[in-house]
Short mmCIF file of C-alpha atoms and ligand atoms in Angstrom, two decimals:
data_model
loop_
_atom_site.label_atom_id
_atom_site.label_comp_id
_atom_site.label_asym_id
_atom_site.label_seq_id
_atom_site.Cartn_x
_atom_site.Cartn_y
_atom_site.Cartn_z
CA MET O 5 26.22 -9.80 -6.70
CA ILE O 6 23.20 -8.43 -8.20
CA LEU O 7 21.05 -10.17 -5.43
CA ASP O 8 22.78 -8.18 -2.69
CA SER O 9 21.22 -4.92 -4.30
CA PHE O 10 17.75 -6.54 -3.48
CA SER O 11 18.75 -7.08 0.33
CA LEU O 12 16.98 -4.76 3.01
CA LYS O 13 19.65 -5.54 5.56
CA GLY O 14 19.79 -2.59 8.05
CA LYS O 15 16.76 -0.86 6.69
CA VAL O 16 13.85 0.19 8.72
CA ALA O 17 10.25 -0.03 6.99
CA ILE O 18 7.03 1.50 7.89
CA VAL O 19 4.12 -0.66 6.53
CA THR O 20 0.45 0.53 7.01
CA GLY O 21 -2.32 -1.95 7.33
CA SER O 22 0.07 -4.71 8.62
CA ASN O 23 -2.54 -6.99 10.19
CA THR O 24 -3.71 -8.97 7.11
CA GLY O 25 -3.65 -9.26 3.29
CA LEU O 26 -1.42 -7.58 1.06
CA GLY O 27 0.17 -5.44 3.88
CA GLN O 28 1.08 -8.55 6.15
CA GLY O 29 2.75 -10.25 3.04
CA ILE O 30 4.72 -7.23 2.70
CA CYS O 31 5.74 -7.07 5.98
CA ARG O 32 6.92 -10.65 5.94
CA ALA O 33 8.81 -10.25 2.87
CA PHE O 34 10.53 -7.20 4.17
CA ALA O 35 11.71 -8.97 7.21
CA GLU O 36 12.88 -11.95 5.34
CA ALA O 37 14.84 -9.43 3.18
CA GLY O 38 16.55 -8.24 6.22
CA ALA O 39 14.57 -5.09 7.38
CA GLN O 40 12.98 -4.09 10.69
CA VAL O 41 9.40 -3.39 10.29
CA ALA O 42 7.00 -1.05 11.84
CA GLY O 43 3.54 -2.13 10.98
CA VAL O 44 0.71 0.07 11.53
CA SER O 45 -2.83 -1.19 12.10
CA ARG O 46 -5.84 -0.17 13.83
CA ARG O 47 -6.21 -3.75 15.36
CA PRO O 48 -3.45 -5.65 16.83
CA SER O 49 -1.17 -7.24 14.09
CA THR O 50 -0.89 -10.43 16.27
CA GLU O 51 -0.41 -12.86 13.37
CA THR O 52 1.96 -10.69 11.68
CA ARG O 53 4.01 -10.52 14.81
CA GLN O 54 4.18 -14.11 15.04
CA LEU O 55 5.15 -14.62 11.65
CA ILE O 56 8.10 -12.40 11.96
CA GLY O 57 9.16 -12.21 15.54
CA ASP O 58 11.49 -9.28 17.10
CA SER O 59 12.15 -7.57 14.08
CA PHE O 60 8.50 -6.35 13.82
CA HIS O 61 7.02 -3.65 16.00
CA ASN O 62 3.27 -3.08 16.18
CA ILE O 63 2.12 0.67 16.05
CA ILE O 64 -1.61 0.83 16.80
CA ALA O 65 -3.15 3.79 14.98
CA ASP O 66 -6.41 4.64 13.01
CA LEU O 67 -5.47 6.32 9.76
CA SER O 68 -8.75 7.67 9.09
CA THR O 69 -7.31 10.83 10.52
CA CYS O 70 -4.11 12.63 10.06
CA GLU O 71 -3.71 13.14 13.86
CA VAL O 72 -2.02 10.00 14.30
CA ILE O 73 0.98 10.80 11.88
CA PRO O 74 3.39 12.25 14.39
CA GLN O 75 2.78 9.15 16.74
CA VAL O 76 3.65 6.81 13.80
CA VAL O 77 6.90 8.44 12.80
CA GLN O 78 8.04 9.09 16.46
CA GLU O 79 7.17 5.57 17.53
CA THR O 80 9.13 4.23 14.56
CA LEU O 81 12.08 6.27 15.48
CA ASP O 82 12.13 5.47 19.20
CA LYS O 83 11.88 1.92 18.35
CA PHE O 84 14.24 1.32 15.45
CA GLY O 85 15.96 4.83 15.31
CA ARG O 86 15.47 5.64 11.60
CA ILE O 87 13.08 5.28 8.72
CA ASP O 88 14.19 4.09 5.29
CA ILE O 89 11.10 2.68 3.57
CA LEU O 90 7.29 3.59 3.69
CA VAL O 91 4.55 1.44 2.10
CA ASN O 92 1.08 3.19 2.03
CA ASN O 93 -0.77 0.04 2.03
CA ALA O 94 -3.76 0.75 4.37
CA GLY O 95 -7.01 1.13 2.32
CA ILE O 96 -10.71 0.60 2.27
CA ILE O 97 -13.35 0.35 -0.50
CA LYS O 98 -17.00 1.18 -0.42
CA ARG O 99 -19.51 -0.07 -2.82
CA GLN O 100 -22.75 1.58 -3.78
CA ASP O 101 -24.35 2.57 -6.98
CA SER O 102 -22.93 6.02 -8.06
CA ILE O 103 -26.43 7.67 -8.25
CA GLU O 104 -26.75 6.93 -4.66
CA PHE O 105 -23.34 7.12 -3.42
CA SER O 106 -23.22 8.91 0.15
CA GLU O 107 -21.07 11.58 1.21
CA GLU O 108 -19.77 9.33 4.06
CA ASN O 109 -18.71 6.58 1.63
CA TRP O 110 -16.92 9.16 -0.43
CA ASP O 111 -15.13 11.03 2.60
CA SER O 112 -14.30 7.75 4.43
CA VAL O 113 -12.33 6.23 1.62
CA MET O 114 -10.71 9.59 0.58
CA SER O 115 -9.45 10.09 3.90
CA VAL O 116 -7.71 6.53 4.57
CA ASN O 117 -6.85 5.99 0.75
CA LEU O 118 -5.54 9.42 -0.17
CA LYS O 119 -5.32 12.28 2.51
CA THR O 120 -3.61 10.30 5.17
CA VAL O 121 -1.43 8.60 2.62
CA PHE O 122 -0.19 12.33 1.37
CA PHE O 123 0.48 13.58 4.69
CA LEU O 124 2.00 10.61 6.06
CA THR O 125 4.38 10.39 3.05
CA GLN O 126 5.29 14.07 3.42
CA ALA O 127 6.10 13.61 7.24
CA VAL O 128 8.19 10.52 6.33
CA ALA O 129 9.78 12.41 3.47
CA LYS O 130 10.99 15.22 5.89
CA GLN O 131 12.68 12.52 8.09
CA PHE O 132 14.41 11.17 4.92
CA ILE O 133 15.61 14.45 4.13
CA ALA O 134 16.73 15.00 7.53
CA GLN O 135 18.75 11.69 7.51
CA GLY O 136 20.40 12.62 4.42
CA SER O 137 20.51 9.20 2.94
CA GLY O 138 17.43 9.15 0.75
CA GLY O 139 14.48 6.74 1.21
CA LYS O 140 11.83 4.75 -0.67
CA ILE O 141 8.14 5.38 -0.78
CA ILE O 142 5.83 2.81 -2.25
CA ASN O 143 2.17 3.57 -2.52
CA ILE O 144 -0.36 0.74 -3.11
CA ALA O 145 -2.39 1.70 -6.24
CA SER O 146 -5.04 -0.53 -8.19
CA MET O 147 -6.30 -1.45 -11.52
CA LEU O 148 -8.86 1.49 -10.71
CA SER O 149 -5.64 3.71 -11.05
CA TYR O 150 -6.33 3.10 -14.83
CA GLN O 151 -9.89 2.00 -15.36
CA GLY O 152 -13.12 3.12 -13.89
CA GLY O 153 -14.53 0.10 -12.19
CA ILE O 154 -18.28 -0.24 -11.15
CA ARG O 155 -20.01 0.97 -8.01
CA VAL O 156 -16.78 2.25 -6.50
CA PRO O 157 -16.35 5.93 -7.39
CA SER O 158 -14.47 7.08 -4.25
CA TYR O 159 -12.10 4.32 -4.51
CA THR O 160 -11.46 4.87 -8.26
CA ALA O 161 -10.99 8.59 -7.41
CA SER O 162 -8.50 7.80 -4.60
CA LYS O 163 -6.37 5.22 -6.59
CA SER O 164 -6.21 7.31 -9.64
CA ALA O 165 -5.09 10.21 -7.51
CA ILE O 166 -2.62 7.81 -5.97
CA ARG O 167 -1.00 7.18 -9.24
CA GLY O 168 -1.07 10.97 -9.89
CA ILE O 169 0.71 11.93 -6.70
CA THR O 170 3.16 8.95 -7.10
CA MET O 171 4.47 11.02 -10.18
CA THR O 172 4.19 14.47 -8.55
CA LEU O 173 6.23 13.37 -5.41
CA ALA O 174 8.73 11.56 -7.64
CA ASN O 175 9.24 14.68 -9.54
CA GLU O 176 10.00 16.87 -6.44
CA TRP O 177 12.13 14.48 -4.31
CA ALA O 178 14.20 12.45 -6.81
CA LYS O 179 16.83 15.11 -6.09
CA TYR O 180 16.97 14.14 -2.45
CA GLY O 181 17.52 10.22 -3.41
CA ILE O 182 14.05 9.47 -2.45
CA ASN O 183 12.19 7.15 -4.82
CA VAL O 184 8.42 7.27 -5.08
CA ASN O 185 6.80 4.43 -6.93
CA ALA O 186 3.65 2.39 -6.62
CA VAL O 187 2.45 -1.10 -7.10
CA ALA O 188 -1.03 -1.75 -8.82
CA PRO O 189 -2.24 -5.25 -7.65
CA GLY O 190 -4.88 -6.85 -10.00
CA TYR O 191 -7.58 -8.87 -8.43
CA MET O 192 -6.13 -10.42 -5.30
CA ALA O 193 -7.91 -12.74 -2.87
CA THR O 194 -7.95 -10.67 0.43
CA ASN O 195 -10.62 -9.06 2.67
CA ASN O 196 -10.93 -6.26 -0.03
CA THR O 197 -12.47 -8.48 -2.58
CA GLN O 198 -14.32 -10.78 -0.21
CA GLN O 199 -17.80 -9.16 -1.49
CA LEU O 200 -16.77 -9.30 -5.01
CA ARG O 201 -15.77 -13.01 -4.90
CA GLN O 202 -19.03 -14.00 -3.07
CA ASP O 203 -20.90 -12.48 -5.98
CA GLU O 204 -20.69 -15.59 -8.27
CA GLU O 205 -21.50 -13.76 -11.55
CA ARG O 206 -19.02 -10.81 -11.01
CA SER O 207 -16.43 -13.22 -9.77
CA ALA O 208 -16.59 -15.49 -12.78
CA ASP O 209 -16.34 -12.57 -15.16
CA ILE O 210 -13.34 -11.31 -13.38
CA LEU O 211 -11.66 -14.62 -13.50
CA ALA O 212 -12.55 -15.24 -17.16
CA ARG O 213 -10.49 -11.79 -17.88
CA ILE O 214 -7.45 -12.75 -16.12
CA PRO O 215 -4.95 -13.93 -18.65
CA ALA O 216 -3.07 -15.89 -15.62
CA GLY O 217 -6.38 -17.71 -14.94
CA ARG O 218 -6.26 -17.04 -11.21
CA TRP O 219 -6.97 -14.70 -8.49
CA GLY O 220 -3.47 -12.98 -7.20
CA THR O 221 -2.30 -13.77 -3.54
CA PRO O 222 -0.31 -11.58 -1.21
CA ALA O 223 2.77 -13.63 -2.20
CA ASP O 224 2.37 -12.37 -5.71
CA LEU O 225 3.12 -8.91 -4.69
CA GLU O 226 6.23 -9.58 -2.53
CA GLY O 227 8.92 -9.46 -5.12
CA ALA O 228 7.74 -6.21 -6.61
CA ALA O 229 7.77 -4.69 -2.97
CA VAL O 230 10.99 -5.86 -2.26
CA PHE O 231 12.47 -4.48 -5.75
CA LEU O 232 10.93 -1.15 -5.17
CA ALA O 233 12.09 -0.97 -1.42
CA SER O 234 15.76 -1.96 -2.31
CA ALA O 235 18.76 -0.36 -4.09
CA ALA O 236 17.81 -2.47 -7.05
CA SER O 237 15.34 0.21 -8.06
CA ASP O 238 17.36 3.41 -7.33
CA TYR O 239 16.81 4.81 -10.92
CA VAL O 240 13.07 3.88 -10.90
CA ASN O 241 11.07 6.96 -10.13
CA GLY O 242 7.27 7.74 -10.38
CA PHE O 243 6.14 4.52 -11.95
CA THR O 244 3.34 2.25 -10.95
CA LEU O 245 4.09 -1.31 -11.39
CA ALA O 246 1.02 -3.61 -12.24
CA VAL O 247 1.16 -6.91 -10.61
CA ASP O 248 -1.99 -8.19 -12.38
CA GLY O 249 -1.67 -11.62 -13.92
CA GLY O 250 -1.95 -9.66 -17.18
CA TRP O 251 -5.31 -7.96 -16.45
CA LEU O 252 -4.29 -4.46 -17.96
CA GLY O 253 -2.77 -5.87 -21.12
CA ARG O 254 -5.92 -7.59 -22.11
P1 LIG X 325 -7.52 -5.67 3.44
O1 LIG X 325 -7.14 -7.19 3.57
O2 LIG X 325 -8.95 -5.27 3.59
O3 LIG X 325 -6.35 -4.91 3.94
C1 LIG X 325 -6.49 -3.46 4.18
C2 LIG X 325 -5.69 -2.93 5.37
O4 LIG X 325 -5.75 -1.63 5.53
C3 LIG X 325 -5.95 -3.71 6.50
O5 LIG X 325 -4.95 -3.91 7.39
C4 LIG X 325 -6.94 -2.74 7.16
O6 LIG X 325 -7.03 -2.99 8.71
C5 LIG X 325 -6.13 -1.62 6.91
N1 LIG X 325 -6.89 -0.44 7.16
C6 LIG X 325 -8.05 0.06 6.63
N2 LIG X 325 -8.39 1.10 7.35
C7 LIG X 325 -7.64 1.45 8.33
C8 LIG X 325 -7.53 2.51 9.19
N3 LIG X 325 -8.45 3.53 9.13
N4 LIG X 325 -6.60 2.70 9.92
C9 LIG X 325 -5.59 1.50 9.80
N5 LIG X 325 -5.59 0.80 9.01
C10 LIG X 325 -6.48 0.50 8.15
O7 LIG X 325 -7.19 -5.52 1.81
P2 LIG X 325 -5.77 -5.57 0.90
O8 LIG X 325 -6.33 -6.24 -0.37
O9 LIG X 325 -4.79 -6.51 1.79
O10 LIG X 325 -5.53 -4.22 0.79
C11 LIG X 325 -4.51 -3.61 0.77
C12 LIG X 325 -4.16 -2.45 -0.23
O11 LIG X 325 -4.39 -2.82 -1.47
C13 LIG X 325 -5.32 -1.49 -0.06
O12 LIG X 325 -4.85 -0.27 -0.28
C14 LIG X 325 -6.20 -1.76 -1.39
O13 LIG X 325 -7.00 -0.71 -1.80
C15 LIG X 325 -5.14 -2.28 -2.24
N6 LIG X 325 -5.62 -3.18 -3.32
C16 LIG X 325 -6.26 -4.43 -3.27
C17 LIG X 325 -6.60 -5.26 -4.19
C18 LIG X 325 -7.29 -6.67 -4.03
O14 LIG X 325 -7.63 -7.13 -5.08
N7 LIG X 325 -7.20 -7.25 -2.85
C19 LIG X 325 -6.27 -4.68 -5.41
C20 LIG X 325 -5.87 -3.62 -5.76
C21 LIG X 325 -5.47 -2.82 -4.63
P3 LIG X 325 -8.44 -3.59 9.20
O15 LIG X 325 -8.23 -5.31 8.95
O16 LIG X 325 -8.34 -3.35 10.68
O17 LIG X 325 -9.54 -2.99 8.41
#
């Protein structure tokens, strides 16, 4: 049955940023598809745990530093015994005019959105190779992996780089049966876009440009995430899949 290839039964996933927004939706969808999920968050993922139950384990870690990476990998192995899927979802955005953009706003975004993503991915890929049964890595990219955006230079730099390293890592690791892909959400109603949605003019401009005529929701991303985490995508490598209500095609 074709639908069996989308099942995540028996798989173990790490999802970063599991307490809210897109990460919470991905955790819920993975659990529904049969996976056990280690959700990483700096604040407790209490609501996510309530939604999912015993197949969810919360790892408390601040991903603004790479120091926590061994803990994230080891705690997942201690709890669930293996790792099959990694979703690099945790991310931050800082809005400031580029002419005044601070070094702090540059470094904080690049650390969480790019540096920790690369080194956590490297650590998990080593585990995949040691297990010998491949694995799935899904990076959360953005429309700003393709476009410039406004007043968000470090975010654009980080998300453009995410699309780039998704291809680099796919090139190097496909031979191990590791699929590295990304999902580029369009404009989704989460904490990340709260400031934008509160700005009436920007919000109306954005909405008018989305062919689907609405902001996306965490549920809109779930199908793409399950596809890229499952055997159904075994021959998909290095691709960034837009889930954007048509934004990029416009
Ligand atoms: P969100 O609700 O703000 O979620 C971001 C998640 O990342 C939260 O769980 C957050 O935890 C976590 N996080 C941030 N810094 C962290 C740190 N230092 N350590 C551990 N966790 C940290 O926004 P979202 O929209 O769901 O964002 C998820 C991903 O999608 C991000 O990578 C974002 O860039 C990307 N994205 C979003 C949109 C959109 O329109 N919403 C579009 C394109 C891409 P806290 O709650 O503790 O901060």
